[in-house]
């Protein structure tokens, strides 16, 4: 084909594209003024028929790439008008054949033998003619029945030129109609399509897929679970342009009459094809990217096996991509927003916006059950309505005009591997619509997606050398500890864990092991973030003490003086120290949230309002009962009203920045850190021990063992939810790494002295993550590609802090100074959790009496507390002993840890499930354990006792006995 022919071909293609575009645009404008619905539908039907005919004629004339495009479109009965489907499906295998002389010439040139030397018989009539090649039946010299696939002359040049034309058309469509930007798809196609032109490549692909699917044993009835029941022809011989395959007699999948005549169960056939593709994608990571009806046969003899053909366009994906796709599928099936956003980050799919609900909506549509052809029109209408609804949300969130929102692309980066994967899923859906069957992909594909994740997780440390994350060993104690962790992992007591310890101001342990979740086989790393439940109370208490240390608060101050709304219903006598000592009498406040609506706890303003209106059950200072839920909102309300700032600002100012633990300690995570989150699960055997415990006097009536037993089964699902993880619940939903938590207690054990920089042996370095991940968000205009529109620039400035709260400051808190106005829309941009600046912008002038710092080293902050008797303050001892209930388990905000002789040796706080952080004052020892397989403390106790024994440090009495499961010790609640 000369350049003149290529030019004329190009002119035809572009002329038709413009003609069809103008035809539909004119009808679209005319339709706005039409009053008759019947007339409107008739005009649209005629337009579809007219343009479908134009498209089909051009594709038949042009052949090459355009035929492949037509084959793809012909399978999309779920989204395309029926006129296109009925005409374009003719392209699947009924193109005009090339001359026999051309075919024979190619065979003889490629195989270097004459036709007589190769074949006893060669059928002159082609079985099928497709875009790249045509197929003939033949009999080899040795008598074997085969099919011979012969590439068209000069097709390579045509395909490559067609790809350029297709790319130009897609660019033009994206310019004219920005909501239809198919550039990622055409870019991936340009990369993959040329591979189809080498039949040696196809032959190797065919062998690989056949082996992966176990097709060598074609009729083996004892295939393992998740194996599939399909057939693939054997490869006999191949060259670049000729492929000889075993002949399999079958019925074309689009020959509906023959399928019906042979009694083929279409539902079963399509389900088995879907299973075969699920196996290729999730188990093998190597899949055929072109499942259109022309590439399938059904064997004529019962039980009518599907026959898979044509492996020219085959995609290989990495193990990590395979796991990410499986995780995305399961996240969609379970409605798990955290796992969904995490899977996006892992596969390189980057969003410009934090709209998790819309992301879940789009993904759920993608994995939806297939729609039979007779329901396609209604479904397309519902898709359009859903898209309009999501665009409206986007428009309102970003304050964009209708024109601007059309030009906004919420996807910042789309991985190439996803393009072929998306094509396959859509082709399979189109296949089921063509055969008029309904396929529930979430049921069929789920076992394969689960297997790829659970297989790696189930192996555990015994068969995974990387189960302990590869970081240098800091001490002999750490080396021995790792062996203990391996033993516990082999007993299925650990899913994922971090342990970090300081001795005399130096890091002696910093180990991460296991995996991030039951469906997340990625390794736990030193910077992974674990939900630590009530460990968070020790952080909230530290923030209160920091305000006391800086003169913003008095421990003996009535809360009503700081927070006027709190002084109702007999609470005017409750003081700050009563809250810290769990003697405020509000131990059951807000406990009814569990029954009323658990997600109410994510509403910060509402919970503060309810705490302010609650009534005490006992007189302040008389009874110490664990304020398991109310403690957090009591502390939070005091912190915000005393400082005039928001809770998370004080968290950063008092703890995160001075200790240089940015990005590894949160109470309410920001968007952008989802890929580092550990997911919770439960050790059911360990929690069954709770049934042995009777009522405990130290716990409130709504938090007795029987309540805890119920909670243990529901908490993982609740606290794995994205909106709960993002909420401020200072009693329960802190997220941190063990090394950040250990550094906090290492500072507390030294009376607030900031430890030296964390060990450089641990990577990534502690504090290297931006605390509030950020990235730019752009709208591409027609004339200025890549520049920000005014609307987006404005929105970006308004939301520069991607970590906003909707908390309203009371008049009183504003009078105390330092208040900030919150952003009314609460909208944030999704972020990239990598390098970048951190910190929350503060519109108010900082109070000079408060320590204000962006980095402890830059600002020479060496201590976060100045009180030389801060330990007595934490534990309620010495001059602070009159502020606590004598002999109580709690000091002022921390659990007092005692030794066997009855003396208090340190302080800390544990959380439900086993995470803990504490320090031993006399021995300058601090340790933190974070884990995601919630237990009754058995694992944590074994670790604590072992490390203390090795260091010759007394093990706190609270951790003794629990490690062995002694019934008498189970009642010592690590559950706090």
Short mmCIF file of N, CA and C in Angstrom, two decimals, residues 446-542:
data_model
loop_
_atom_site.label_atom_id
_atom_site.label_comp_id
_atom_site.label_asym_id
_atom_site.label_seq_id
_atom_site.Cartn_x
_atom_site.Cartn_y
_atom_site.Cartn_z
N UNK A 446 -14.90 -13.99 42.56
CA UNK A 446 -14.44 -13.82 43.94
C UNK A 446 -13.48 -14.91 44.43
N UNK A 447 -13.80 -16.20 44.24
CA UNK A 447 -12.86 -17.23 44.74
C UNK A 447 -11.45 -17.09 44.18
N UNK A 448 -11.33 -16.65 42.94
CA UNK A 448 -10.01 -16.50 42.33
C UNK A 448 -9.28 -15.29 42.92
N UNK A 449 -10.01 -14.20 43.12
CA UNK A 449 -9.40 -13.01 43.71
C UNK A 449 -8.97 -13.29 45.15
N UNK A 450 -9.81 -14.00 45.89
CA UNK A 450 -9.46 -14.33 47.28
C UNK A 450 -8.24 -15.24 47.34
N UNK A 451 -8.18 -16.19 46.41
CA UNK A 451 -7.10 -17.19 46.47
C UNK A 451 -5.73 -16.55 46.32
N UNK A 452 -5.62 -15.55 45.44
CA UNK A 452 -4.31 -14.94 45.21
C UNK A 452 -3.82 -14.16 46.43
N UNK A 453 -4.77 -13.61 47.20
CA UNK A 453 -4.38 -12.87 48.40
C UNK A 453 -4.17 -13.81 49.59
N UNK A 454 -5.09 -14.74 49.77
CA UNK A 454 -5.01 -15.62 50.93
C UNK A 454 -3.88 -16.62 50.83
N UNK A 455 -3.53 -17.00 49.61
CA UNK A 455 -2.44 -17.97 49.44
C UNK A 455 -1.14 -17.42 50.03
N UNK A 456 -0.85 -16.17 49.72
CA UNK A 456 0.38 -15.58 50.23
C UNK A 456 0.33 -15.35 51.73
N UNK A 457 -0.86 -14.96 52.21
CA UNK A 457 -1.01 -14.71 53.65
C UNK A 457 -0.94 -16.00 54.44
N UNK A 458 -1.59 -17.06 53.91
CA UNK A 458 -1.67 -18.33 54.63
C UNK A 458 -0.31 -18.99 54.81
N UNK A 459 0.63 -18.66 53.91
CA UNK A 459 1.94 -19.31 54.01
C UNK A 459 2.65 -18.95 55.31
N UNK A 460 2.46 -17.70 55.78
CA UNK A 460 3.05 -17.31 57.04
C UNK A 460 4.56 -17.32 57.02
N UNK A 461 5.19 -17.17 58.18
CA UNK A 461 6.65 -17.10 58.24
C UNK A 461 7.36 -18.39 57.85
N UNK A 462 6.69 -19.54 58.00
CA UNK A 462 7.35 -20.82 57.74
C UNK A 462 7.81 -20.94 56.29
N UNK A 463 7.10 -20.29 55.37
CA UNK A 463 7.47 -20.41 53.96
C UNK A 463 7.71 -19.07 53.30
N UNK A 464 7.89 -18.03 54.11
CA UNK A 464 8.15 -16.70 53.55
C UNK A 464 9.35 -16.09 54.27
N UNK A 465 10.45 -16.00 53.54
CA UNK A 465 11.67 -15.44 54.13
C UNK A 465 11.50 -13.96 54.42
N UNK A 466 10.53 -13.31 53.75
CA UNK A 466 10.33 -11.88 53.94
C UNK A 466 9.24 -11.58 54.97
N UNK A 467 8.82 -12.59 55.75
CA UNK A 467 7.75 -12.34 56.73
C UNK A 467 8.20 -11.30 57.75
N UNK A 468 9.44 -11.39 58.20
CA UNK A 468 10.03 -10.30 59.00
C UNK A 468 10.56 -9.28 58.01
N UNK A 469 10.10 -8.04 58.12
CA UNK A 469 10.53 -7.02 57.17
C UNK A 469 12.03 -6.80 57.29
N UNK A 470 12.67 -6.66 56.15
CA UNK A 470 14.13 -6.65 56.07
C UNK A 470 14.70 -5.32 56.54
N UNK A 471 14.88 -5.19 57.85
CA UNK A 471 15.59 -4.05 58.43
C UNK A 471 16.70 -4.59 59.33
N UNK A 472 17.80 -3.83 59.48
CA UNK A 472 18.91 -4.30 60.31
C UNK A 472 18.50 -4.54 61.76
N UNK A 473 19.18 -5.47 62.39
CA UNK A 473 18.92 -5.78 63.80
C UNK A 473 19.69 -4.80 64.68
N UNK A 474 19.00 -4.20 65.65
CA UNK A 474 19.64 -3.18 66.51
C UNK A 474 20.34 -3.78 67.72
N UNK A 475 19.94 -4.99 68.14
CA UNK A 475 20.49 -5.55 69.37
C UNK A 475 20.27 -7.05 69.39
N UNK A 476 20.95 -7.72 70.33
CA UNK A 476 20.75 -9.16 70.51
C UNK A 476 19.31 -9.46 70.93
N UNK A 477 18.74 -8.55 71.72
CA UNK A 477 17.35 -8.74 72.16
C UNK A 477 16.42 -8.76 70.95
N UNK A 478 16.66 -7.88 70.01
CA UNK A 478 15.80 -7.82 68.83
C UNK A 478 15.94 -9.10 67.99
N UNK A 479 17.15 -9.61 67.88
CA UNK A 479 17.36 -10.84 67.11
C UNK A 479 16.58 -12.00 67.73
N UNK A 480 16.62 -12.10 69.06
CA UNK A 480 15.88 -13.17 69.73
C UNK A 480 14.37 -12.95 69.62
N UNK A 481 13.96 -11.68 69.72
CA UNK A 481 12.54 -11.36 69.63
C UNK A 481 11.97 -11.78 68.27
N UNK A 482 12.74 -11.59 67.23
CA UNK A 482 12.26 -11.95 65.89
C UNK A 482 11.98 -13.45 65.79
N UNK A 483 12.76 -14.24 66.47
CA UNK A 483 12.52 -15.68 66.47
C UNK A 483 11.19 -16.00 67.17
N UNK A 484 10.92 -15.29 68.25
CA UNK A 484 9.66 -15.49 68.97
C UNK A 484 8.47 -15.08 68.10
N UNK A 485 8.63 -13.96 67.36
CA UNK A 485 7.56 -13.52 66.48
C UNK A 485 7.29 -14.56 65.39
N UNK A 486 8.35 -15.16 64.86
CA UNK A 486 8.20 -16.20 63.84
C UNK A 486 7.42 -17.39 64.42
N UNK A 487 7.77 -17.78 65.65
CA UNK A 487 7.06 -18.90 66.29
C UNK A 487 5.58 -18.58 66.46
N UNK A 488 5.27 -17.35 66.91
CA UNK A 488 3.88 -16.95 67.09
C UNK A 488 3.16 -16.87 65.74
N UNK A 489 3.88 -16.43 64.71
CA UNK A 489 3.29 -16.37 63.38
C UNK A 489 2.96 -17.74 62.84
N UNK A 490 3.84 -18.71 63.09
CA UNK A 490 3.59 -20.08 62.63
C UNK A 490 2.41 -20.72 63.35
N UNK A 491 2.11 -20.21 64.54
CA UNK A 491 0.94 -20.70 65.28
C UNK A 491 -0.32 -19.92 64.96
N UNK A 492 -0.21 -19.01 63.96
CA UNK A 492 -1.33 -18.20 63.50
C UNK A 492 -1.83 -17.24 64.57
N UNK A 493 -0.92 -16.81 65.44
CA UNK A 493 -1.29 -15.85 66.47
C UNK A 493 -1.02 -14.41 66.03
N UNK A 494 -0.22 -14.26 64.98
CA UNK A 494 0.12 -12.93 64.46
C UNK A 494 -0.25 -12.86 63.00
N UNK A 495 -0.92 -11.78 62.61
CA UNK A 495 -1.15 -11.48 61.20
C UNK A 495 -0.14 -10.42 60.76
N UNK A 496 -0.16 -9.28 61.44
CA UNK A 496 0.83 -8.22 61.21
C UNK A 496 1.16 -7.56 62.52
N UNK A 497 2.42 -7.16 62.70
CA UNK A 497 2.84 -6.61 64.00
C UNK A 497 4.04 -5.69 63.83
N UNK A 498 4.15 -4.73 64.73
CA UNK A 498 5.34 -3.88 64.86
C UNK A 498 5.73 -3.85 66.34
N UNK A 499 7.01 -3.87 66.61
CA UNK A 499 7.51 -3.72 67.98
C UNK A 499 8.68 -2.74 67.93
N UNK A 500 8.62 -1.73 68.78
CA UNK A 500 9.73 -0.78 68.87
C UNK A 500 10.00 -0.48 70.34
N UNK A 501 11.27 -0.43 70.72
CA UNK A 501 11.62 -0.17 72.12
C UNK A 501 12.85 0.73 72.21
N UNK A 502 12.85 1.57 73.25
CA UNK A 502 13.98 2.43 73.57
C UNK A 502 14.54 2.02 74.93
N UNK A 503 15.85 2.06 75.06
CA UNK A 503 16.50 1.85 76.37
C UNK A 503 17.57 2.92 76.51
N UNK A 504 17.44 3.70 77.60
CA UNK A 504 18.39 4.79 77.86
C UNK A 504 18.47 5.75 76.68
N UNK A 505 17.33 6.03 76.07
CA UNK A 505 17.27 7.03 75.01
C UNK A 505 17.65 6.54 73.64
N UNK A 506 18.02 5.26 73.50
CA UNK A 506 18.44 4.71 72.21
C UNK A 506 17.48 3.62 71.74
N UNK A 507 17.32 3.52 70.44
CA UNK A 507 16.47 2.48 69.87
C UNK A 507 17.19 1.14 69.96
N UNK A 508 16.54 0.15 70.60
CA UNK A 508 17.13 -1.18 70.67
C UNK A 508 16.32 -2.22 69.91
N UNK A 509 15.07 -1.88 69.58
CA UNK A 509 14.21 -2.77 68.79
C UNK A 509 13.39 -1.92 67.84
N UNK A 510 13.34 -2.31 66.60
CA UNK A 510 12.44 -1.69 65.63
C UNK A 510 12.14 -2.73 64.55
N UNK A 511 11.16 -3.58 64.84
CA UNK A 511 10.86 -4.73 63.98
C UNK A 511 9.43 -4.65 63.46
N UNK A 512 9.27 -4.97 62.19
CA UNK A 512 7.95 -5.09 61.58
C UNK A 512 7.86 -6.48 60.96
N UNK A 513 6.69 -7.09 61.05
CA UNK A 513 6.55 -8.45 60.53
C UNK A 513 5.11 -8.70 60.10
N UNK A 514 4.94 -9.71 59.23
CA UNK A 514 3.61 -10.12 58.82
C UNK A 514 3.06 -9.28 57.68
N UNK A 515 1.74 -9.28 57.55
CA UNK A 515 1.06 -8.62 56.43
C UNK A 515 0.03 -7.63 56.95
N UNK A 516 -0.40 -6.74 56.04
CA UNK A 516 -1.26 -5.64 56.45
C UNK A 516 -2.71 -6.03 56.70
N UNK A 517 -3.14 -7.18 56.17
CA UNK A 517 -4.53 -7.55 56.41
C UNK A 517 -4.86 -8.92 55.89
N UNK A 518 -6.06 -9.36 56.21
CA UNK A 518 -6.52 -10.69 55.81
C UNK A 518 -6.60 -10.80 54.29
N UNK A 519 -6.90 -9.69 53.63
CA UNK A 519 -6.92 -9.66 52.17
C UNK A 519 -5.84 -8.73 51.62
N UNK A 520 -4.82 -8.49 52.40
CA UNK A 520 -3.76 -7.58 51.96
C UNK A 520 -2.40 -8.21 52.26
N UNK A 521 -1.83 -8.93 51.28
CA UNK A 521 -0.57 -9.64 51.55
C UNK A 521 0.67 -8.77 51.51
N UNK A 522 0.52 -7.47 51.37
CA UNK A 522 1.70 -6.60 51.39
C UNK A 522 2.34 -6.66 52.78
N UNK A 523 3.65 -6.55 52.85
CA UNK A 523 4.32 -6.67 54.15
C UNK A 523 4.09 -5.46 55.04
N UNK A 524 4.01 -5.72 56.34
CA UNK A 524 4.02 -4.64 57.32
C UNK A 524 5.42 -4.02 57.30
N UNK A 525 5.49 -2.72 57.21
CA UNK A 525 6.76 -2.01 57.21
C UNK A 525 6.84 -1.14 58.46
N UNK A 526 8.01 -0.59 58.75
CA UNK A 526 8.12 0.25 59.95
C UNK A 526 7.19 1.45 59.96
N UNK A 527 6.80 1.95 58.76
CA UNK A 527 5.93 3.12 58.70
C UNK A 527 4.46 2.78 58.50
N UNK A 528 4.09 1.50 58.55
CA UNK A 528 2.68 1.13 58.43
C UNK A 528 1.88 1.69 59.60
N UNK A 529 0.63 2.01 59.35
CA UNK A 529 -0.22 2.63 60.37
C UNK A 529 -1.24 1.63 60.88
N UNK A 530 -1.24 1.41 62.19
CA UNK A 530 -2.15 0.45 62.84
C UNK A 530 -3.20 1.19 63.66
N UNK A 531 -4.46 0.73 63.62
CA UNK A 531 -5.46 1.26 64.55
C UNK A 531 -5.17 0.71 65.94
N UNK A 532 -5.08 1.58 66.94
CA UNK A 532 -4.60 1.14 68.26
C UNK A 532 -5.64 1.33 69.36
N UNK A 533 -6.87 1.65 69.00
CA UNK A 533 -7.96 1.76 69.96
C UNK A 533 -7.57 2.64 71.16
N UNK A 534 -7.69 2.10 72.39
CA UNK A 534 -7.54 2.97 73.57
C UNK A 534 -6.12 3.40 73.86
N UNK A 535 -5.16 2.92 73.13
CA UNK A 535 -3.81 3.50 73.22
C UNK A 535 -3.91 5.00 72.95
N UNK A 536 -4.92 5.37 72.16
CA UNK A 536 -5.14 6.78 71.80
C UNK A 536 -5.37 7.63 73.05
N UNK A 537 -5.94 7.05 74.11
CA UNK A 537 -6.21 7.83 75.33
C UNK A 537 -4.92 8.38 75.94
N UNK A 538 -3.83 7.60 75.84
CA UNK A 538 -2.56 8.08 76.36
C UNK A 538 -2.03 9.28 75.58
N UNK A 539 -2.38 9.36 74.29
CA UNK A 539 -1.98 10.51 73.48
C UNK A 539 -2.82 11.72 73.86
N UNK A 540 -4.15 11.53 73.97
CA UNK A 540 -5.05 12.63 74.34
C UNK A 540 -4.68 13.19 75.72
N UNK A 541 -4.34 12.28 76.63
CA UNK A 541 -3.94 12.74 77.98
C UNK A 541 -2.66 13.58 77.90
N UNK A 542 -1.71 13.15 77.08
CA UNK A 542 -0.48 13.92 76.92
C UNK A 542 -0.74 15.31 76.39
#
